[in-house]
């Protein structure tokens, strides 16, 4: 456990160093990329289906990807300390899902939140919101190839024992690729053509700054499950 923790800390330091560098360079990189992307778009002739167009589209797509990576690194580098306050994990979850409702409806994903009781935690609601949005959008993207009728996200929020708040996001997608499981939370691991592979890195680091954990597994009946734990608010009354 200690070795794993040390490894994770080294990874965190590594990404923090890269993030700081990106913060300094972002402007320098973003401005010329914008020009390149704009020029490539100008060269595109509408309706033309040639190699030339294919190459131009590829240039634009790859620039988008670099821009996304820089933006994510910036988010990471500019992260602030969590501003902890007493809140109900169930309410924060509901808020995030309602925020995403339009996007979920557009992509034909049905969702429900199961929460038998309030789950009091000391947390930064904005940061938890960010983590939830990330997990839910990942789940949505994973289900894109799925039959429209079969796309569902279930979020459960509950207490576990006397000290733990648990939140699980489960989807009905293809699940996590087995070979990705050991490296899922490492920087730049992605299977998406425009992915940055930083979403889960940022999500985990936010949760860990709250004294919590974020883990992933595949459900035996299919789909991916992300399990987030946080310390339960001490002295919170039950129910
Ligand atoms: P990105 O979204 O930019 O790829 P993430 O760190 O958020 O970066 O995710 C890393 C990878 O983890 C994704 O590319 C995808 O392969 C996998 N993944 C994440 N969430 C899910 C999910 N719910 N189902 C299947 N695969 C997932």
PDB file of N, CA, C and O and ligand atoms in Angstrom, residues 134 138-139 141-142 171 175-177 180 184 189-192 195-201 224 226, ligand 1:
ATOM      1  N   UNK A 134     -17.482  14.996 -14.753  1.00  0.00           N
ATOM      2  CA  UNK A 134     -16.476  14.245 -15.477  1.00  0.00           C
ATOM      3  C   UNK A 134     -16.844  12.762 -15.604  1.00  0.00           C
ATOM      4  O   UNK A 134     -16.796  12.178 -16.692  1.00  0.00           O
ATOM      5  N   UNK A 138     -17.976  10.871 -19.110  1.00  0.00           N
ATOM      6  CA  UNK A 138     -17.227   9.684 -19.551  1.00  0.00           C
ATOM      7  C   UNK A 138     -18.180   8.521 -19.808  1.00  0.00           C
ATOM      8  O   UNK A 138     -18.062   7.818 -20.805  1.00  0.00           O
ATOM      9  N   UNK A 139     -19.110   8.323 -18.878  1.00  0.00           N
ATOM     10  CA  UNK A 139     -20.067   7.220 -19.016  1.00  0.00           C
ATOM     11  C   UNK A 139     -20.911   7.422 -20.275  1.00  0.00           C
ATOM     12  O   UNK A 139     -21.149   6.484 -21.043  1.00  0.00           O
ATOM     13  N   UNK A 141     -20.127   9.087 -22.974  1.00  0.00           N
ATOM     14  CA  UNK A 141     -19.312   8.848 -24.168  1.00  0.00           C
ATOM     15  C   UNK A 141     -19.093   7.350 -24.381  1.00  0.00           C
ATOM     16  O   UNK A 141     -19.097   6.874 -25.514  1.00  0.00           O
ATOM     17  N   UNK A 142     -18.939   6.606 -23.284  1.00  0.00           N
ATOM     18  CA  UNK A 142     -18.716   5.163 -23.404  1.00  0.00           C
ATOM     19  C   UNK A 142     -19.941   4.459 -23.993  1.00  0.00           C
ATOM     20  O   UNK A 142     -19.828   3.393 -24.581  1.00  0.00           O
ATOM     21  N   UNK A 171     -22.737   2.650 -15.372  1.00  0.00           N
ATOM     22  CA  UNK A 171     -23.349   2.835 -16.691  1.00  0.00           C
ATOM     23  C   UNK A 171     -23.601   1.485 -17.346  1.00  0.00           C
ATOM     24  O   UNK A 171     -23.214   0.452 -16.818  1.00  0.00           O
ATOM     25  N   UNK A 175     -18.046  -1.189 -20.577  1.00  0.00           N
ATOM     26  CA  UNK A 175     -17.129  -1.422 -19.460  1.00  0.00           C
ATOM     27  C   UNK A 175     -15.741  -0.912 -19.796  1.00  0.00           C
ATOM     28  O   UNK A 175     -15.479  -0.432 -20.902  1.00  0.00           O
ATOM     29  N   UNK A 176     -14.850  -1.021 -18.802  1.00  0.00           N
ATOM     30  CA  UNK A 176     -13.495  -0.521 -18.992  1.00  0.00           C
ATOM     31  C   UNK A 176     -12.662  -1.595 -19.657  1.00  0.00           C
ATOM     32  O   UNK A 176     -12.714  -2.756 -19.242  1.00  0.00           O
ATOM     33  N   UNK A 177     -11.898  -1.241 -20.683  1.00  0.00           N
ATOM     34  CA  UNK A 177     -11.025  -2.234 -21.309  1.00  0.00           C
ATOM     35  C   UNK A 177     -10.075  -2.818 -20.254  1.00  0.00           C
ATOM     36  O   UNK A 177      -9.440  -2.059 -19.522  1.00  0.00           O
ATOM     37  N   UNK A 180      -6.644  -1.571 -19.755  1.00  0.00           N
ATOM     38  CA  UNK A 180      -6.526  -0.173 -19.321  1.00  0.00           C
ATOM     39  C   UNK A 180      -6.617  -0.046 -17.803  1.00  0.00           C
ATOM     40  O   UNK A 180      -6.173   0.951 -17.223  1.00  0.00           O
ATOM     41  N   UNK A 184      -5.523   3.309 -15.721  1.00  0.00           N
ATOM     42  CA  UNK A 184      -6.666   4.201 -15.979  1.00  0.00           C
ATOM     43  C   UNK A 184      -6.489   5.600 -15.394  1.00  0.00           C
ATOM     44  O   UNK A 184      -6.877   6.597 -15.994  1.00  0.00           O
ATOM     45  N   UNK A 189      -3.622   8.658 -20.473  1.00  0.00           N
ATOM     46  CA  UNK A 189      -4.179   7.375 -20.894  1.00  0.00           C
ATOM     47  C   UNK A 189      -5.584   7.631 -21.422  1.00  0.00           C
ATOM     48  O   UNK A 189      -6.470   8.064 -20.682  1.00  0.00           O
ATOM     49  N   UNK A 190      -5.767   7.414 -22.712  1.00  0.00           N
ATOM     50  CA  UNK A 190      -7.076   7.671 -23.322  1.00  0.00           C
ATOM     51  C   UNK A 190      -7.300   6.726 -24.485  1.00  0.00           C
ATOM     52  O   UNK A 190      -6.344   6.260 -25.104  1.00  0.00           O
ATOM     53  N   UNK A 191      -8.574   6.401 -24.763  1.00  0.00           N
ATOM     54  CA  UNK A 191      -8.895   5.611 -25.955  1.00  0.00           C
ATOM     55  C   UNK A 191      -9.681   6.452 -26.946  1.00  0.00           C
ATOM     56  O   UNK A 191     -10.151   5.942 -27.953  1.00  0.00           O
ATOM     57  N   UNK A 192      -9.830   7.754 -26.629  1.00  0.00           N
ATOM     58  CA  UNK A 192     -10.646   8.602 -27.497  1.00  0.00           C
ATOM     59  C   UNK A 192      -9.763   9.396 -28.454  1.00  0.00           C
ATOM     60  O   UNK A 192      -8.736   9.916 -28.037  1.00  0.00           O
ATOM     61  N   UNK A 195      -9.363  12.585 -26.967  1.00  0.00           N
ATOM     62  CA  UNK A 195      -9.240  12.564 -25.513  1.00  0.00           C
ATOM     63  C   UNK A 195      -7.932  13.175 -25.040  1.00  0.00           C
ATOM     64  O   UNK A 195      -6.976  13.280 -25.811  1.00  0.00           O
ATOM     65  N   UNK A 196      -7.909  13.578 -23.775  1.00  0.00           N
ATOM     66  CA  UNK A 196      -6.664  14.100 -23.209  1.00  0.00           C
ATOM     67  C   UNK A 196      -6.079  13.114 -22.200  1.00  0.00           C
ATOM     68  O   UNK A 196      -4.907  13.186 -21.871  1.00  0.00           O
ATOM     69  N   UNK A 197      -6.915  12.204 -21.700  1.00  0.00           N
ATOM     70  CA  UNK A 197      -6.430  11.268 -20.691  1.00  0.00           C
ATOM     71  C   UNK A 197      -6.104  11.945 -19.374  1.00  0.00           C
ATOM     72  O   UNK A 197      -5.308  11.438 -18.584  1.00  0.00           O
ATOM     73  N   UNK A 198      -6.719  13.101 -19.127  1.00  0.00           N
ATOM     74  CA  UNK A 198      -6.443  13.808 -17.875  1.00  0.00           C
ATOM     75  C   UNK A 198      -7.668  13.899 -16.972  1.00  0.00           C
ATOM     76  O   UNK A 198      -7.543  14.230 -15.788  1.00  0.00           O
ATOM     77  N   UNK A 199      -8.845  13.595 -17.516  1.00  0.00           N
ATOM     78  CA  UNK A 199     -10.078  13.746 -16.740  1.00  0.00           C
ATOM     79  C   UNK A 199     -10.038  12.971 -15.432  1.00  0.00           C
ATOM     80  O   UNK A 199     -10.329  13.504 -14.357  1.00  0.00           O
ATOM     81  N   UNK A 200      -9.656  11.704 -15.515  1.00  0.00           N
ATOM     82  CA  UNK A 200      -9.668  10.869 -14.310  1.00  0.00           C
ATOM     83  C   UNK A 200      -8.522  11.223 -13.370  1.00  0.00           C
ATOM     84  O   UNK A 200      -8.645  11.079 -12.156  1.00  0.00           O
ATOM     85  N   UNK A 201      -7.409  11.696 -13.931  1.00  0.00           N
ATOM     86  CA  UNK A 201      -6.285  12.139 -13.088  1.00  0.00           C
ATOM     87  C   UNK A 201      -6.739  13.299 -12.212  1.00  0.00           C
ATOM     88  O   UNK A 201      -6.526  13.317 -10.990  1.00  0.00           O
ATOM     89  N   UNK A 224     -19.346  -0.039 -16.573  1.00  0.00           N
ATOM     90  CA  UNK A 224     -18.287   0.397 -15.667  1.00  0.00           C
ATOM     91  C   UNK A 224     -18.903   0.969 -14.396  1.00  0.00           C
ATOM     92  O   UNK A 224     -20.004   1.497 -14.417  1.00  0.00           O
ATOM     93  N   UNK A 226     -17.714   3.507 -11.194  1.00  0.00           N
ATOM     94  CA  UNK A 226     -16.737   4.356 -10.512  1.00  0.00           C
ATOM     95  C   UNK A 226     -17.222   4.569  -9.089  1.00  0.00           C
ATOM     96  O   UNK A 226     -18.363   4.966  -8.864  1.00  0.00           O
TER      97      UNK A 226
HETATM   98  P1  LIG B   1     -10.425  11.088 -21.618  1.00  0.00           P
HETATM   99  O1  LIG B   1     -11.902  11.217 -21.335  1.00  0.00           O
HETATM  100  O2  LIG B   1      -9.819  12.363 -22.146  1.00  0.00           O
HETATM  101  O3  LIG B   1     -10.075   9.903 -22.444  1.00  0.00           O
HETATM  102  P2  LIG B   1     -10.201  10.201 -18.852  1.00  0.00           P
HETATM  103  O4  LIG B   1      -9.028  10.202 -17.926  1.00  0.00           O
HETATM  104  O5  LIG B   1     -11.439  10.865 -18.364  1.00  0.00           O
HETATM  105  O6  LIG B   1      -9.684  10.892 -20.195  1.00  0.00           O
HETATM  106  O7  LIG B   1     -10.552   8.714 -19.257  1.00  0.00           O
HETATM  107  C1  LIG B   1      -9.526   7.816 -19.665  1.00  0.00           C
HETATM  108  C2  LIG B   1     -10.101   6.625 -20.412  1.00  0.00           C
HETATM  109  O8  LIG B   1     -10.831   5.798 -19.497  1.00  0.00           O
HETATM  110  C3  LIG B   1     -11.096   6.941 -21.507  1.00  0.00           C
HETATM  111  O9  LIG B   1     -10.456   7.288 -22.723  1.00  0.00           O
HETATM  112  C4  LIG B   1     -11.872   5.630 -21.625  1.00  0.00           C
HETATM  113  O10 LIG B   1     -11.179   4.707 -22.412  1.00  0.00           O
HETATM  114  C5  LIG B   1     -11.845   5.089 -20.188  1.00  0.00           C
HETATM  115  N1  LIG B   1     -13.135   5.307 -19.497  1.00  0.00           N
HETATM  116  C6  LIG B   1     -13.426   6.277 -18.603  1.00  0.00           C
HETATM  117  N2  LIG B   1     -14.691   6.167 -18.156  1.00  0.00           N
HETATM  118  C7  LIG B   1     -15.224   5.083 -18.778  1.00  0.00           C
HETATM  119  C8  LIG B   1     -16.509   4.419 -18.745  1.00  0.00           C
HETATM  120  N3  LIG B   1     -17.514   4.868 -17.972  1.00  0.00           N
HETATM  121  N4  LIG B   1     -16.662   3.317 -19.516  1.00  0.00           N
HETATM  122  C9  LIG B   1     -15.657   2.859 -20.289  1.00  0.00           C
HETATM  123  N5  LIG B   1     -14.446   3.427 -20.385  1.00  0.00           N
HETATM  124  C10 LIG B   1     -14.221   4.528 -19.636  1.00  0.00           C
END
